[in-house]
Short mmCIF file of C-alpha atoms and ligand atoms in Angstrom, two decimals:
data_model
loop_
_atom_site.label_atom_id
_atom_site.label_comp_id
_atom_site.label_asym_id
_atom_site.label_seq_id
_atom_site.Cartn_x
_atom_site.Cartn_y
_atom_site.Cartn_z
CA MET A 23 -8.48 -18.75 2.13
CA GLU A 24 -10.37 -15.58 2.99
CA ARG A 25 -8.33 -12.38 2.72
CA ARG A 26 -9.92 -9.43 4.49
CA PRO A 27 -10.26 -6.45 2.10
CA LEU A 28 -8.23 -3.37 3.00
CA ILE A 29 -9.10 0.13 1.80
CA ALA A 30 -6.11 2.39 2.41
CA GLY A 31 -5.87 6.15 1.91
CA ASN A 32 -2.50 7.64 1.05
CA TRP A 33 -2.92 11.34 1.76
CA LYS A 34 0.52 12.18 0.31
CA MET A 35 1.57 15.82 1.06
CA ASN A 36 -1.95 17.20 1.41
CA LEU A 37 -4.38 18.75 3.93
CA SER A 38 -3.98 21.10 6.87
CA LEU A 39 -4.00 19.57 10.34
CA ASP A 40 -7.58 20.76 10.91
CA ASP A 41 -8.74 19.34 7.59
CA SER A 42 -6.99 16.05 8.39
CA VAL A 43 -8.78 15.73 11.71
CA ASN A 44 -12.15 16.52 10.12
CA LEU A 45 -11.51 14.01 7.35
CA VAL A 46 -10.60 11.12 9.66
CA LYS A 47 -13.58 11.84 11.91
CA GLU A 48 -15.94 11.84 8.94
CA ILE A 49 -14.42 8.58 7.71
CA GLY A 50 -14.86 7.04 11.17
CA ALA A 51 -18.51 8.09 11.27
CA GLY A 52 -19.14 7.02 7.66
CA MET A 53 -17.75 3.53 8.11
CA SER A 54 -19.83 2.64 11.15
CA GLY A 55 -21.63 -0.62 10.68
CA VAL A 56 -19.26 -1.80 7.93
CA LYS A 57 -18.08 -5.32 8.67
CA GLY A 58 -15.24 -7.36 7.22
CA VAL A 59 -13.33 -4.45 5.69
CA GLU A 60 -10.13 -2.94 7.12
CA VAL A 61 -9.58 0.79 6.75
CA LEU A 62 -6.25 2.62 6.92
CA VAL A 63 -5.05 6.19 6.47
CA ALA A 64 -1.51 7.42 5.85
CA PRO A 65 -1.30 11.13 6.74
CA PRO A 66 1.90 13.21 6.57
CA PHE A 67 4.29 12.66 9.52
CA THR A 68 3.36 15.94 11.22
CA ALA A 69 -0.29 14.88 11.52
CA LEU A 70 0.24 11.31 12.75
CA SER A 71 -0.09 11.77 16.52
CA THR A 72 -3.05 14.12 16.20
CA ILE A 73 -4.78 11.76 13.78
CA ARG A 74 -4.12 8.82 16.09
CA GLN A 75 -6.06 10.67 18.79
CA ALA A 76 -8.84 11.66 16.41
CA ILE A 77 -9.21 8.02 15.30
CA GLY A 78 -10.21 7.06 18.84
CA ASP A 79 -11.71 3.59 18.85
CA SER A 80 -13.13 3.73 15.32
CA GLY A 81 -10.72 0.97 14.28
CA ILE A 82 -8.98 2.89 11.48
CA PHE A 83 -5.35 1.79 11.09
CA LEU A 84 -2.60 4.40 10.86
CA ALA A 85 0.40 4.26 8.51
CA GLY A 86 3.49 6.31 7.77
CA GLN A 87 4.10 7.16 4.12
CA ASN A 88 7.80 6.34 4.36
CA MET A 89 10.57 5.72 6.90
CA ASN A 90 14.33 5.41 7.14
CA SER A 91 15.95 1.99 7.34
CA GLU A 92 17.92 3.03 10.44
CA ILE A 93 16.39 3.11 13.92
CA SER A 94 18.04 6.35 15.06
CA GLY A 95 21.08 8.49 14.48
CA ALA A 96 22.46 11.45 12.54
CA TYR A 97 20.04 11.44 9.62
CA THR A 98 18.72 15.00 9.49
CA GLY A 99 15.19 15.23 8.20
CA GLU A 100 14.47 11.51 8.43
CA VAL A 101 11.92 9.56 10.47
CA SER A 102 12.43 6.03 11.79
CA GLY A 103 10.03 3.15 12.03
CA ARG A 104 10.22 3.25 15.81
CA MET A 105 9.13 6.90 15.71
CA LEU A 106 6.19 5.90 13.53
CA GLN A 107 5.22 3.32 16.12
CA GLY A 108 5.55 5.96 18.86
CA ALA A 109 3.07 8.10 16.93
CA GLY A 110 0.60 5.22 16.77
CA CYS A 111 1.35 3.65 13.38
CA THR A 112 0.89 -0.05 12.79
CA HIS A 113 1.75 0.09 9.08
CA VAL A 114 4.15 1.88 6.75
CA ILE A 115 3.98 2.44 3.00
CA LEU A 116 7.34 1.67 1.40
CA GLY A 117 8.63 2.03 -2.13
CA HIS A 118 5.84 4.21 -3.47
CA SER A 119 6.56 5.13 -7.09
CA GLU A 120 6.79 8.80 -6.09
CA ARG A 121 9.58 7.86 -3.66
CA ARG A 122 11.28 5.83 -6.37
CA ALA A 123 10.93 8.45 -9.12
CA LEU A 124 11.23 11.77 -7.25
CA PHE A 125 13.53 10.83 -4.35
CA ASN A 126 15.76 8.31 -6.10
CA GLU A 127 14.79 5.37 -3.91
CA THR A 128 16.10 2.19 -5.43
CA SER A 129 14.70 -1.27 -4.77
CA GLU A 130 17.89 -1.94 -2.77
CA VAL A 131 17.09 0.96 -0.41
CA ILE A 132 13.48 -0.19 -0.17
CA ASP A 133 14.69 -3.70 0.67
CA LEU A 134 16.54 -2.33 3.73
CA LYS A 135 13.50 -0.33 4.84
CA VAL A 136 11.14 -3.27 4.43
CA LYS A 137 13.43 -5.48 6.48
CA THR A 138 13.68 -2.93 9.30
CA ALA A 139 9.90 -2.42 9.29
CA VAL A 140 9.20 -6.13 9.65
CA LEU A 141 11.83 -6.54 12.37
CA LEU A 142 10.22 -3.67 14.30
CA GLY A 143 6.78 -5.21 13.94
CA LEU A 144 5.44 -2.61 11.53
CA ILE A 145 3.38 -4.00 8.66
CA PRO A 146 4.92 -2.88 5.38
CA ILE A 147 2.77 -1.97 2.37
CA ILE A 148 5.33 -2.53 -0.36
CA CYS A 149 4.56 -0.75 -3.64
CA ILE A 150 5.57 -1.91 -7.08
CA GLY A 151 4.46 -0.96 -10.55
CA GLU A 152 5.58 -0.29 -14.11
CA THR A 153 5.70 2.97 -16.06
CA LEU A 154 3.74 3.53 -19.27
CA GLU A 155 6.96 3.25 -21.26
CA GLU A 156 7.71 -0.12 -19.68
CA ARG A 157 4.16 -1.37 -20.29
CA GLU A 158 4.19 -0.28 -23.92
CA ALA A 159 7.53 -2.00 -24.42
CA GLY A 160 5.93 -5.24 -23.16
CA ARG A 161 8.16 -5.26 -20.08
CA THR A 162 5.49 -5.12 -17.33
CA PHE A 163 6.12 -8.58 -15.90
CA ASP A 164 9.91 -8.28 -16.11
CA VAL A 165 9.78 -4.97 -14.23
CA ILE A 166 7.42 -6.32 -11.56
CA LYS A 167 9.56 -9.43 -11.10
CA GLU A 168 12.74 -7.39 -10.77
CA GLN A 169 11.15 -5.00 -8.26
CA LEU A 170 9.91 -7.97 -6.21
CA ASN A 171 13.25 -9.76 -6.34
CA LEU A 172 15.20 -6.67 -5.30
CA SER A 173 12.73 -5.11 -2.83
CA LEU A 174 12.25 -8.41 -0.95
CA HIS A 175 15.80 -9.59 -1.42
CA ASN A 176 16.54 -10.51 2.20
CA PHE A 177 13.17 -12.02 2.94
CA LYS A 178 13.85 -15.64 2.10
CA ALA A 179 17.01 -16.13 4.15
CA ASP A 180 15.59 -14.19 7.10
CA GLU A 181 12.08 -15.69 6.94
CA LEU A 182 10.51 -12.24 6.94
CA MET A 183 7.69 -12.83 4.45
CA LEU A 184 4.88 -12.82 6.98
CA PRO A 185 1.26 -13.39 5.95
CA SER A 186 0.49 -9.93 7.35
CA ASN A 187 2.83 -8.19 4.90
CA ILE A 188 1.00 -6.30 2.19
CA LEU A 189 1.93 -5.63 -1.43
CA ALA A 190 0.46 -2.87 -3.57
CA TYR A 191 0.44 -2.93 -7.35
CA GLU A 192 0.34 0.66 -8.54
CA PRO A 193 0.93 1.07 -12.27
CA VAL A 194 2.70 4.43 -12.47
CA TRP A 195 0.66 5.43 -15.53
CA ALA A 196 -2.57 5.09 -13.52
CA ILE A 197 -1.54 7.24 -10.53
CA GLY A 198 -3.30 10.59 -10.41
CA THR A 199 -4.02 10.42 -14.13
CA GLY A 200 -7.63 9.27 -14.07
CA LYS A 201 -6.53 6.26 -16.15
CA THR A 202 -7.34 3.13 -14.16
CA ALA A 203 -5.98 -0.24 -15.14
CA THR A 204 -8.94 -2.31 -16.30
CA PRO A 205 -9.96 -4.99 -13.80
CA ASP A 206 -8.49 -7.60 -16.19
CA GLN A 207 -5.19 -5.73 -16.55
CA ALA A 208 -4.88 -5.39 -12.79
CA GLN A 209 -5.93 -8.98 -12.07
CA GLU A 210 -3.33 -10.29 -14.53
CA VAL A 211 -0.52 -8.55 -12.64
CA HIS A 212 -1.94 -9.41 -9.20
CA LEU A 213 -2.00 -13.09 -10.17
CA PHE A 214 1.57 -12.81 -11.41
CA ILE A 215 2.60 -11.30 -8.05
CA ARG A 216 0.81 -14.05 -6.12
CA LYS A 217 2.51 -16.72 -8.20
CA TRP A 218 5.86 -15.03 -7.54
CA ILE A 219 5.16 -15.19 -3.79
CA GLU A 220 4.23 -18.85 -4.13
CA GLY A 221 7.39 -19.66 -6.09
CA THR A 222 9.67 -17.64 -3.82
CA PHE A 223 8.09 -18.57 -0.49
CA ASP A 224 5.21 -21.04 -0.30
CA THR A 225 1.58 -21.56 -1.25
CA LYS A 226 0.19 -20.80 2.20
CA THR A 227 1.91 -17.42 2.36
CA ALA A 228 0.86 -16.64 -1.22
CA ASN A 229 -2.76 -17.32 -0.30
CA GLN A 230 -2.61 -15.11 2.79
CA VAL A 231 -0.70 -12.02 1.65
CA ARG A 232 -2.96 -9.21 0.53
CA ILE A 233 -2.26 -7.43 -2.73
CA LEU A 234 -3.80 -3.97 -3.09
CA TYR A 235 -4.43 -2.15 -6.35
CA GLY A 236 -3.63 1.56 -6.59
CA GLY A 237 -4.10 4.06 -9.39
CA SER A 238 -7.18 6.27 -9.88
CA VAL A 239 -9.46 4.09 -7.73
CA LYS A 240 -12.86 5.78 -7.47
CA PRO A 241 -16.39 4.89 -6.35
CA GLU A 242 -17.22 4.16 -10.01
CA ASN A 243 -14.56 1.51 -10.53
CA VAL A 244 -13.93 0.08 -7.05
CA ALA A 245 -16.51 -2.72 -7.14
CA ASP A 246 -15.26 -4.11 -10.47
CA LEU A 247 -11.67 -4.02 -9.27
CA MET A 248 -12.54 -5.62 -5.93
CA SER A 249 -14.48 -8.42 -7.66
CA GLN A 250 -11.23 -9.77 -9.13
CA ALA A 251 -9.92 -12.90 -7.46
CA ASP A 252 -6.48 -11.55 -6.55
CA ILE A 253 -7.32 -7.92 -5.75
CA ASP A 254 -7.62 -7.65 -1.98
CA GLY A 255 -8.01 -3.94 -1.52
CA ALA A 256 -7.16 -0.49 -2.76
CA LEU A 257 -4.41 2.04 -2.09
CA VAL A 258 -6.11 5.32 -2.85
CA GLY A 259 -4.64 8.78 -3.42
CA GLY A 260 -6.96 11.52 -4.69
CA ALA A 261 -10.26 9.93 -3.65
CA SER A 262 -8.96 9.36 -0.10
CA LEU A 263 -8.92 13.13 0.53
CA LYS A 264 -12.70 13.47 0.29
CA ALA A 265 -14.67 11.79 3.07
CA ASP A 266 -17.74 11.08 0.92
CA LEU A 267 -15.68 9.41 -1.82
CA PHE A 268 -13.49 7.42 0.57
CA VAL A 269 -16.50 6.20 2.54
CA LYS A 270 -18.05 5.00 -0.74
CA LEU A 271 -14.86 3.04 -1.40
CA ILE A 272 -15.01 1.50 2.08
CA ARG A 273 -18.64 0.59 1.35
CA PHE A 274 -17.75 -0.98 -2.01
CA LYS A 275 -19.78 -4.09 -1.20
CA GLU A 276 -22.92 -1.97 -1.21
CA SER A 277 -22.35 -0.50 -4.69
P1 LIG B 83 -4.50 8.17 -7.09
O1 LIG B 83 -5.60 7.38 -6.43
O2 LIG B 83 -4.61 9.64 -6.90
O3 LIG B 83 -4.31 7.76 -8.53
O4 LIG B 83 -3.12 7.77 -6.33
C1 LIG B 83 -2.80 6.44 -6.15
C2 LIG B 83 -1.64 6.34 -5.24
O5 LIG B 83 -0.55 6.75 -5.56
C3 LIG B 83 -1.86 5.76 -3.90
O6 LIG B 83 -0.66 5.48 -3.26
#
């Protein structure tokens, strides 16, 4: 089963509107002629509509970095999935470790968001990953399993685990630190995640769902990571803010 690679840029809380537009235009120009690779950017909310226009017909997918689990209502400061769709998003990143650690998002909260996203027709990119402390204590697989069980809690009963849903393994110790998981370390966890999908849902779904790796992905390490059997793409922070670096990631097959 062929899974189309996805290179996704999570811009986090960075870039002016002008810089964002320039970046996405340079990415669009740089990826021309690339076949068989999907490209996505996740700008801050305030840039989404403008970036959607700047994307034009270059084929870059647009994602929100977060959303509320409610559709509308008295939730000052929040943004709903339907609003993301109105701004041109097809995807939404949910459960990023920065949301979990800095904004107290629990797997239970993420579970509600993921469910709403799928019901709205937004493709969720669901992030999971262990801290350094958890890895050193030998708890990586327990943590990943618990995050999967809790963040996708309602999926089985409601048949929401669609082949288009995306998971992202982002070891917290590798995010923004320059420390990448080795391809073997990442592959080991990706395989574990795929086996969990198979056990919880079915083999067909497990073979179709894409699992991205995130954490200090750079032009120097992307090809080795992407050569692993269960790594289907990258969720990129720092290197997604520089057009030349991000285009090299998109062109990983050429490196
Ligand atoms: P870095 O690529 O900067 O390590 O960030 C990874 C990340 O958090 C993507 O969501």
